[in-house]
């Protein structure tokens, strides 16, 4: 296999701190293929890194020393759609958008919709417990998965969960495996719960003078006890970057944007309440037709931005209690000003999940890189001080492993290692990801 091909499968979209080429890339096309590979890998003690589309941003699919990458992209069949049960069964390589296209004909949808939904796979969504724009109302991937087929490290195939919406028999191994980033087994089948495709959708754009006043608007909506499906926040720097990249004119309309969407039969009534509430706290409301609504949602999906050669840029994925949004954003701005780094903030504000991005110019040299590292560390520590978490939806992966002991006690870390040993006694599944090895504490 050519080195260029190995390189393409050696990493996901996350920061690469230690570039390693895999020994090989394997593309299984069936459950039996996956079992064969894992039986061999277990026997030969070869690490296996599972991979979907490589859309992750925490290094969860980065190659590790001496590993093979198991790419599940060819296992991409929708095995069953049962409209009356509101359930579908899919292979892990099914693209999120393709599943939604298939079930829309039945008036249904798969609710999780990460920004990469056009190319991320359902298996990858499961691996990281991905969220997305609709998570304010519909939750994350774990809230839409009922059962899993999983190949364990020794090649054993197990089925966890149930095909019913309710079921409490035994420990919830399905929930345990979701978000485990391929460290407990390779997911080869997923039974998902589908939701009703809304009859009506109403999109609201509210522009504010600054990001702190927009964050206050989030709390005002919550106090009104209206539940939007989408509640996103974009700060001024994000809007400027989108304007430059896409020719939009967001920044000319305010210093921050709240983008909201109500859905269902009460969408119009809920939108009226939201518009009134946001006007009262200083928002400038924009009438959004269907075309502009689609454009705004699409711009939000591109808000992370593309890589820029002359910049070193790292995006984060912390979450804090919604009541701390205003104070946390103020703290981020203070960090950026004090350490002389650039900052932009977008957030799934409806559930307190923020994506602050810090960056510096490469031309500013090692001192700037050091300041960038300090800013990232401080942003995470302060999120934890507010009662938050180091990752809301992207996963720990490889990049955030150093922060996990800041959040979790030694006893919890040890318990996770013991669970890992039960599922994967030889430690061959995605080593060095998601949980802290004993030697790293």
Short mmCIF file of C-alpha atoms in Angstrom, two decimals:
data_model
loop_
_atom_site.label_atom_id
_atom_site.label_comp_id
_atom_site.label_asym_id
_atom_site.label_seq_id
_atom_site.Cartn_x
_atom_site.Cartn_y
_atom_site.Cartn_z
CA UNK A 1 0.00 0.00 0.00
CA UNK A 2 1.36 3.44 -0.94
CA UNK A 3 2.57 5.72 1.86
CA UNK A 4 0.17 8.44 0.66
CA UNK A 5 -2.78 6.06 1.19
CA UNK A 6 -1.56 5.14 4.66
CA UNK A 7 -1.16 8.83 5.47
CA UNK A 8 -4.73 9.61 4.39
CA UNK A 9 -6.06 7.07 6.90
CA UNK A 10 -3.62 7.90 9.68
CA UNK A 11 -5.61 10.75 11.23
CA UNK A 12 -9.00 12.38 11.55
CA UNK A 13 -9.70 16.14 11.67
CA UNK A 14 -8.26 16.55 15.16
CA UNK A 15 -4.88 18.12 16.03
CA UNK A 16 -1.99 15.75 15.32
CA UNK A 17 0.65 15.82 18.03
CA UNK A 18 2.43 12.59 17.08
CA UNK A 19 2.14 11.57 13.42
CA UNK A 20 2.20 7.78 13.00
CA UNK A 21 1.48 5.71 9.89
CA UNK A 22 -0.56 2.52 10.37
CA UNK A 23 0.89 -0.80 9.29
CA UNK A 24 -2.09 -1.29 6.99
CA UNK A 25 -5.65 -0.20 6.27
CA UNK A 26 -8.35 -2.88 6.11
CA UNK A 27 -11.82 -2.34 4.58
CA UNK A 28 -14.21 -5.03 5.88
CA UNK A 29 -17.45 -5.51 3.96
CA UNK A 30 -19.29 -7.76 6.41
CA UNK A 31 -19.59 -8.61 10.08
CA UNK A 32 -17.68 -11.81 9.40
CA UNK A 33 -14.81 -9.77 7.93
CA UNK A 34 -14.62 -7.69 11.11
CA UNK A 35 -14.62 -10.82 13.25
CA UNK A 36 -11.83 -12.33 11.17
CA UNK A 37 -9.67 -9.24 11.51
CA UNK A 38 -10.16 -8.97 15.28
CA UNK A 39 -9.52 -12.67 15.88
CA UNK A 40 -6.23 -12.30 14.02
CA UNK A 41 -5.32 -9.04 15.75
CA UNK A 42 -6.06 -10.51 19.17
CA UNK A 43 -4.00 -13.59 18.44
CA UNK A 44 -1.07 -11.51 17.14
CA UNK A 45 -1.48 -8.68 19.67
CA UNK A 46 -1.83 -6.01 16.95
CA UNK A 47 -3.63 -2.75 17.85
CA UNK A 48 -6.78 -1.94 15.85
CA UNK A 49 -8.07 1.61 15.30
CA UNK A 50 -11.67 1.69 14.06
CA UNK A 51 -12.57 4.46 11.64
CA UNK A 52 -15.66 5.87 9.96
CA UNK A 53 -15.36 8.92 7.70
CA UNK A 54 -12.58 10.53 9.75
CA UNK A 55 -14.73 13.56 10.62
CA UNK A 56 -13.83 13.51 14.33
CA UNK A 57 -11.91 16.47 15.74
CA UNK A 58 -10.28 15.01 18.88
CA UNK A 59 -7.89 12.48 17.39
CA UNK A 60 -10.05 9.48 18.25
CA UNK A 61 -9.22 7.87 14.89
CA UNK A 62 -5.52 8.78 14.83
CA UNK A 63 -3.25 5.86 14.07
CA UNK A 64 -1.08 4.58 16.90
CA UNK A 65 2.24 2.77 16.79
CA UNK A 66 2.07 -0.64 15.09
CA UNK A 67 -1.69 -0.50 14.45
CA UNK A 68 -3.96 -1.41 11.59
CA UNK A 69 -6.79 0.98 10.72
CA UNK A 70 -10.13 -0.77 10.31
CA UNK A 71 -12.16 1.43 7.97
CA UNK A 72 -15.87 0.64 8.12
CA UNK A 73 -16.87 2.89 5.21
CA UNK A 74 -17.80 -0.04 2.95
CA UNK A 75 -20.30 -1.41 5.49
CA UNK A 76 -22.83 1.17 4.40
CA UNK A 77 -26.16 -0.63 4.01
CA UNK A 78 -29.46 0.49 5.51
CA UNK A 79 -30.61 -2.96 6.59
CA UNK A 80 -34.19 -2.13 7.58
CA UNK A 81 -36.61 0.76 7.97
CA UNK A 82 -39.68 -0.02 10.08
CA UNK A 83 -41.89 3.08 9.88
CA UNK A 84 -44.62 1.76 12.16
CA UNK A 85 -42.05 1.08 14.88
CA UNK A 86 -40.15 4.32 14.10
CA UNK A 87 -36.93 2.33 13.93
CA UNK A 88 -34.16 1.74 11.41
CA UNK A 89 -31.26 -0.73 11.42
CA UNK A 90 -28.05 0.36 9.71
CA UNK A 91 -24.45 -0.66 9.21
CA UNK A 92 -21.83 1.66 10.71
CA UNK A 93 -20.68 3.16 7.41
CA UNK A 94 -24.07 4.67 6.54
CA UNK A 95 -23.77 8.44 6.08
CA UNK A 96 -25.96 10.47 8.43
CA UNK A 97 -27.52 12.46 5.56
CA UNK A 98 -28.22 9.30 3.54
CA UNK A 99 -30.18 7.77 6.42
CA UNK A 100 -32.21 10.96 6.76
CA UNK A 101 -32.97 11.00 3.04
CA UNK A 102 -34.16 7.40 3.20
CA UNK A 103 -36.48 7.84 6.18
CA UNK A 104 -37.87 11.24 5.14
CA UNK A 105 -40.18 9.45 2.69
CA UNK A 106 -41.88 7.95 5.75
CA UNK A 107 -42.23 11.30 7.54
CA UNK A 108 -39.35 10.46 9.89
CA UNK A 109 -35.84 11.69 10.67
CA UNK A 110 -32.72 10.63 12.54
CA UNK A 111 -32.43 13.53 14.97
CA UNK A 112 -28.65 13.82 15.61
CA UNK A 113 -27.23 16.17 12.97
CA UNK A 114 -23.57 17.06 13.49
CA UNK A 115 -22.15 19.80 11.29
CA UNK A 116 -20.47 17.05 9.23
CA UNK A 117 -23.78 15.20 8.67
CA UNK A 118 -23.25 15.11 4.90
CA UNK A 119 -20.20 12.87 5.28
CA UNK A 120 -19.98 11.63 8.87
CA UNK A 121 -21.12 8.06 9.45
CA UNK A 122 -23.65 6.74 11.94
CA UNK A 123 -20.91 4.50 13.35
CA UNK A 124 -18.72 7.55 13.92
CA UNK A 125 -21.65 9.38 15.52
CA UNK A 126 -22.01 6.43 17.90
CA UNK A 127 -18.29 6.29 18.66
CA UNK A 128 -18.19 9.89 19.92
CA UNK A 129 -21.83 10.24 21.03
CA UNK A 130 -22.10 13.10 18.54
CA UNK A 131 -24.54 15.94 19.00
CA UNK A 132 -25.39 18.60 16.46
CA UNK A 133 -27.64 21.58 15.93
CA UNK A 134 -30.89 19.84 16.91
CA UNK A 135 -29.52 18.62 20.23
CA UNK A 136 -31.28 21.41 22.17
CA UNK A 137 -34.57 19.54 21.71
CA UNK A 138 -33.71 16.02 20.61
CA UNK A 139 -30.55 15.25 22.54
CA UNK A 140 -27.39 13.54 21.32
CA UNK A 141 -26.72 10.23 19.57
CA UNK A 142 -27.19 8.18 22.74
CA UNK A 143 -30.78 9.44 22.92
CA UNK A 144 -31.52 7.99 19.47
CA UNK A 145 -29.84 4.57 19.65
CA UNK A 146 -31.72 1.53 20.94
CA UNK A 147 -29.40 -1.39 20.22
CA UNK A 148 -25.93 -2.25 18.91
CA UNK A 149 -24.20 -5.20 17.30
CA UNK A 150 -20.60 -5.16 18.49
CA UNK A 151 -17.57 -7.29 17.70
CA UNK A 152 -15.36 -7.57 20.78
CA UNK A 153 -11.58 -7.63 20.73
CA UNK A 154 -11.41 -11.44 20.44
CA UNK A 155 -13.88 -11.53 17.53
CA UNK A 156 -16.97 -12.40 19.56
CA UNK A 157 -20.19 -10.85 18.21
CA UNK A 158 -22.63 -9.54 20.83
CA UNK A 159 -25.97 -7.74 20.63
CA UNK A 160 -26.81 -5.12 23.24
CA UNK A 161 -30.00 -3.20 23.92
CA UNK A 162 -33.47 -3.73 22.47
CA UNK A 163 -35.75 -2.77 19.58
CA UNK A 164 -38.33 -1.16 21.86
CA UNK A 165 -38.25 2.43 23.11
CA UNK A 166 -38.34 1.18 26.70
CA UNK A 167 -36.30 -1.64 28.18
CA UNK A 168 -34.34 -1.96 31.42
CA UNK A 169 -33.20 -5.60 31.46
CA UNK A 170 -29.66 -5.86 32.78
CA UNK A 171 -26.93 -3.23 32.69
CA UNK A 172 -27.18 -0.67 29.90
CA UNK A 173 -24.22 -1.83 27.83
CA UNK A 174 -25.51 0.06 24.79
CA UNK A 175 -25.15 3.40 26.56
CA UNK A 176 -21.69 2.35 27.79
CA UNK A 177 -20.44 1.54 24.30
CA UNK A 178 -21.85 4.75 22.78
CA UNK A 179 -19.15 7.37 23.20
CA UNK A 180 -16.43 4.82 24.02
CA UNK A 181 -14.56 5.75 20.82
CA UNK A 182 -13.90 2.21 19.66
CA UNK A 183 -12.04 1.24 22.84
CA UNK A 184 -14.54 -1.45 23.92
CA UNK A 185 -15.52 -3.03 20.61
CA UNK A 186 -16.17 -2.42 16.93
CA UNK A 187 -19.79 -1.45 16.25
CA UNK A 188 -21.08 -3.32 13.19
CA UNK A 189 -24.84 -2.73 13.47
CA UNK A 190 -26.96 0.06 14.93
CA UNK A 191 -30.68 0.11 15.70
CA UNK A 192 -31.76 3.75 15.80
CA UNK A 193 -34.90 5.43 17.03
CA UNK A 194 -36.46 7.76 14.48
CA UNK A 195 -38.40 10.96 15.23
CA UNK A 196 -41.27 12.62 13.42
CA UNK A 197 -40.24 14.92 10.61
CA UNK A 198 -41.80 18.24 11.67
CA UNK A 199 -44.71 19.55 9.65
CA UNK A 200 -43.66 23.15 10.30
CA UNK A 201 -40.32 24.85 10.93
CA UNK A 202 -39.83 28.49 11.91
CA UNK A 203 -36.35 30.09 11.91
CA UNK A 204 -35.46 33.19 13.92
CA UNK A 205 -32.31 35.31 13.63
CA UNK A 206 -31.71 37.68 16.54
CA UNK A 207 -28.71 40.03 16.40
CA UNK A 208 -27.22 41.48 19.58
CA UNK A 209 -24.58 44.13 20.32
CA UNK A 210 -22.13 41.58 21.73
CA UNK A 211 -21.79 37.92 22.62
CA UNK A 212 -22.54 38.41 26.31
CA UNK A 213 -25.91 40.02 25.61
CA UNK A 214 -26.68 37.19 23.17
CA UNK A 215 -25.83 34.64 25.88
CA UNK A 216 -28.22 36.48 28.18
CA UNK A 217 -30.84 36.00 25.47
CA UNK A 218 -30.35 32.24 25.72
CA UNK A 219 -31.28 32.36 29.39
CA UNK A 220 -34.28 34.58 28.63
CA UNK A 221 -35.63 31.95 26.22
CA UNK A 222 -35.15 29.28 28.86
CA UNK A 223 -37.05 31.33 31.44
CA UNK A 224 -39.93 31.61 28.97
CA UNK A 225 -40.08 27.78 29.04
CA UNK A 226 -40.10 27.45 25.27
CA UNK A 227 -38.01 24.61 23.82
CA UNK A 228 -36.52 25.45 20.41
CA UNK A 229 -35.15 22.60 18.32
CA UNK A 230 -32.09 24.68 17.44
CA UNK A 231 -30.53 27.40 19.58
CA UNK A 232 -27.11 28.45 18.30
CA UNK A 233 -24.85 31.35 19.22
CA UNK A 234 -22.23 32.95 16.96
CA UNK A 235 -19.96 35.74 18.13
CA UNK A 236 -18.70 38.70 16.09
CA UNK A 237 -15.37 37.13 15.08
CA UNK A 238 -17.18 34.06 13.80
CA UNK A 239 -19.55 36.21 11.74
CA UNK A 240 -16.65 38.17 10.28
CA UNK A 241 -14.89 34.94 9.30
CA UNK A 242 -18.06 33.62 7.65
CA UNK A 243 -18.54 36.91 5.79
CA UNK A 244 -15.00 36.70 4.43
CA UNK A 245 -15.30 33.06 3.42
CA UNK A 246 -18.85 33.01 2.07
CA UNK A 247 -19.71 36.59 1.12
CA UNK A 248 -22.43 36.93 3.74
CA UNK A 249 -23.08 40.20 5.61
CA UNK A 250 -23.70 38.95 9.13
CA UNK A 251 -21.24 41.23 10.93
CA UNK A 252 -22.93 44.34 9.55
CA UNK A 253 -26.11 43.39 11.43
CA UNK A 254 -24.72 43.08 14.96
CA UNK A 255 -21.94 41.90 17.22
CA UNK A 256 -23.42 38.45 17.89
CA UNK A 257 -26.17 36.24 16.51
CA UNK A 258 -28.66 33.87 18.09
CA UNK A 259 -30.02 31.46 15.49
CA UNK A 260 -33.12 29.60 16.62
CA UNK A 261 -35.53 27.16 15.07
CA UNK A 262 -38.87 25.96 16.38
CA UNK A 263 -40.55 22.93 14.86
CA UNK A 264 -43.75 20.93 14.97
CA UNK A 265 -47.37 22.01 14.90
CA UNK A 266 -46.72 24.72 17.50
CA UNK A 267 -43.70 26.19 15.68
CA UNK A 268 -45.36 29.53 14.91
CA UNK A 269 -46.73 30.04 18.41
CA UNK A 270 -43.39 29.17 20.01
CA UNK A 271 -41.60 31.53 17.62
CA UNK A 272 -43.90 34.39 18.63
CA UNK A 273 -42.99 33.91 22.30
CA UNK A 274 -39.27 33.72 21.49
CA UNK A 275 -39.35 36.83 19.33
CA UNK A 276 -41.06 38.79 22.11
CA UNK A 277 -38.60 37.56 24.76
CA UNK A 278 -35.50 38.34 22.67
CA UNK A 279 -36.79 41.79 21.73
CA UNK A 280 -37.22 42.59 25.42
CA UNK A 281 -33.54 41.81 26.13
CA UNK A 282 -32.18 43.93 23.29
CA UNK A 283 -32.20 41.60 20.31
CA UNK A 284 -32.83 42.91 16.81
CA UNK A 285 -35.09 40.40 15.13
CA UNK A 286 -34.78 39.57 11.46
CA UNK A 287 -37.63 38.23 9.35
CA UNK A 288 -36.22 35.01 7.92
CA UNK A 289 -37.79 33.41 4.88
CA UNK A 290 -37.18 29.80 3.91
CA UNK A 291 -34.25 30.65 1.66
CA UNK A 292 -32.40 32.79 4.18
CA UNK A 293 -33.15 30.27 6.93
CA UNK A 294 -31.44 27.51 4.96
CA UNK A 295 -28.50 29.82 4.26
CA UNK A 296 -28.10 30.76 7.93
CA UNK A 297 -28.20 27.14 9.09
CA UNK A 298 -25.64 26.24 6.44
CA UNK A 299 -23.37 29.10 7.52
CA UNK A 300 -23.59 27.86 11.11
CA UNK A 301 -22.45 24.41 9.97
CA UNK A 302 -19.35 26.03 8.45
CA UNK A 303 -18.56 28.16 11.49
CA UNK A 304 -15.47 26.18 12.52
CA UNK A 305 -13.84 27.45 9.34
CA UNK A 306 -11.23 25.90 7.09
CA UNK A 307 -7.57 25.54 8.01
CA UNK A 308 -5.46 28.62 7.36
CA UNK A 309 -1.81 27.99 6.52
CA UNK A 310 -0.35 30.93 8.45
CA UNK A 311 -2.37 30.26 11.62
CA UNK A 312 -2.22 27.70 14.40
CA UNK A 313 -5.83 27.26 15.42
CA UNK A 314 -7.40 24.90 17.96
CA UNK A 315 -11.13 24.59 18.58
CA UNK A 316 -12.52 23.34 21.86
CA UNK A 317 -15.68 21.52 22.89
CA UNK A 318 -16.45 22.34 26.51
CA UNK A 319 -19.89 22.45 28.09
CA UNK A 320 -21.05 24.42 31.12
CA UNK A 321 -24.40 24.76 32.89
CA UNK A 322 -26.57 27.15 30.89
CA UNK A 323 -26.75 29.51 33.86
CA UNK A 324 -22.96 29.99 33.52
CA UNK A 325 -22.92 30.84 29.79
CA UNK A 326 -22.56 34.59 30.24
CA UNK A 327 -19.85 34.34 32.90
CA UNK A 328 -17.92 31.67 31.00
CA UNK A 329 -17.88 33.63 27.76
CA UNK A 330 -16.68 36.68 29.69
CA UNK A 331 -13.90 34.53 31.15
CA UNK A 332 -12.89 33.33 27.67
CA UNK A 333 -12.66 36.89 26.44
CA UNK A 334 -10.47 37.74 29.42
CA UNK A 335 -8.15 34.83 28.67
CA UNK A 336 -7.77 35.87 25.04
CA UNK A 337 -7.05 39.51 25.91
CA UNK A 338 -4.55 38.71 28.67
CA UNK A 339 -2.62 36.09 26.67
CA UNK A 340 -2.79 38.00 23.39
CA UNK A 341 -4.43 35.22 21.39
CA UNK A 342 -7.35 35.46 18.98
CA UNK A 343 -10.73 34.04 19.97
CA UNK A 344 -14.03 33.25 18.33
CA UNK A 345 -16.95 31.46 19.94
CA UNK A 346 -19.84 29.42 18.58
CA UNK A 347 -22.11 27.39 20.79
CA UNK A 348 -24.94 24.92 20.86
CA UNK A 349 -26.27 27.40 23.38
CA UNK A 350 -29.46 25.47 24.04
CA UNK A 351 -27.55 22.91 26.08
CA UNK A 352 -24.49 24.92 27.15
CA UNK A 353 -22.04 23.26 24.73
CA UNK A 354 -19.50 25.83 23.51
CA UNK A 355 -16.89 25.64 20.77
CA UNK A 356 -14.36 28.38 21.51
CA UNK A 357 -11.52 28.56 18.98
CA UNK A 358 -8.19 30.12 19.93
CA UNK A 359 -5.52 30.92 17.37
CA UNK A 360 -2.20 32.66 16.82
CA UNK A 361 -0.10 33.49 13.79
CA UNK A 362 2.74 31.11 12.97
CA UNK A 363 4.88 34.17 12.29
CA UNK A 364 4.74 35.06 15.99
CA UNK A 365 6.95 32.09 16.80
CA UNK A 366 7.29 29.72 19.79
CA UNK A 367 6.18 32.28 22.37
CA UNK A 368 2.78 32.59 20.67
CA UNK A 369 2.40 28.82 20.57
CA UNK A 370 3.14 28.69 24.29
CA UNK A 371 0.49 31.35 24.97
CA UNK A 372 -1.97 29.36 22.85
CA UNK A 373 -1.38 26.27 24.97
CA UNK A 374 -1.88 28.22 28.18
CA UNK A 375 -5.12 29.69 26.83
CA UNK A 376 -6.48 26.24 26.00
CA UNK A 377 -5.57 24.89 29.44
CA UNK A 378 -7.12 27.87 31.20
CA UNK A 379 -10.32 27.66 29.16
CA UNK A 380 -10.74 24.03 30.19
CA UNK A 381 -9.92 24.62 33.86
CA UNK A 382 -12.40 27.48 34.10
CA UNK A 383 -15.11 25.38 32.41
CA UNK A 384 -14.57 22.75 35.10
CA UNK A 385 -14.71 25.40 37.82
CA UNK A 386 -18.13 26.38 36.49
CA UNK A 387 -19.28 22.77 36.88
CA UNK A 388 -18.70 21.90 33.23
CA UNK A 389 -16.92 19.20 31.25
CA UNK A 390 -13.89 18.98 28.95
CA UNK A 391 -15.98 17.65 26.05
CA UNK A 392 -19.64 17.99 25.24
CA UNK A 393 -19.84 16.00 22.01
CA UNK A 394 -16.48 15.51 20.26
CA UNK A 395 -15.04 12.95 22.63
CA UNK A 396 -11.75 12.76 24.52
CA UNK A 397 -9.86 11.05 21.72
CA UNK A 398 -6.11 11.46 21.89
CA UNK A 399 -5.87 15.24 22.11
CA UNK A 400 -7.93 15.79 25.27
CA UNK A 401 -6.59 12.84 27.21
CA UNK A 402 -4.32 15.10 29.25
CA UNK A 403 -7.35 16.97 30.62
CA UNK A 404 -9.41 13.95 31.64
CA UNK A 405 -7.80 13.62 35.11
CA UNK A 406 -8.76 17.25 35.76
CA UNK A 407 -12.41 16.26 35.52
CA UNK A 408 -12.52 12.70 36.84
CA UNK A 409 -11.28 11.35 40.16
CA UNK A 410 -8.66 8.61 40.38
CA UNK A 411 -11.31 6.11 41.49
CA UNK A 412 -13.40 6.81 38.39
CA UNK A 413 -10.40 6.58 36.07
CA UNK A 414 -9.45 3.23 37.60
CA UNK A 415 -13.00 1.91 37.25
CA UNK A 416 -12.92 2.78 33.55
CA UNK A 417 -9.63 0.94 33.12
CA UNK A 418 -11.14 -2.15 34.75
CA UNK A 419 -14.15 -1.99 32.42
CA UNK A 420 -11.77 -1.70 29.47
CA UNK A 421 -9.91 -4.80 30.68
CA UNK A 422 -13.15 -6.82 30.69
CA UNK A 423 -14.01 -5.92 27.10
CA UNK A 424 -10.45 -5.83 25.76
CA UNK A 425 -8.04 -7.71 28.05
CA UNK A 426 -5.10 -7.40 25.63
CA UNK A 427 -5.64 -3.68 25.16
CA UNK A 428 -5.62 -3.79 21.36
CA UNK A 429 -8.70 -1.62 20.67
CA UNK A 430 -7.81 2.01 19.94
CA UNK A 431 -5.08 2.22 22.59
CA UNK A 432 -4.23 5.62 24.05
CA UNK A 433 -7.69 7.07 23.43
CA UNK A 434 -10.74 7.98 25.54
CA UNK A 435 -9.46 6.70 28.90
CA UNK A 436 -6.26 7.40 30.82
CA UNK A 437 -3.78 4.51 31.06
CA UNK A 438 -2.44 3.89 34.56
CA UNK A 439 1.08 5.01 33.61
CA UNK A 440 -0.19 8.36 32.32
CA UNK A 441 -1.69 9.61 35.61
#
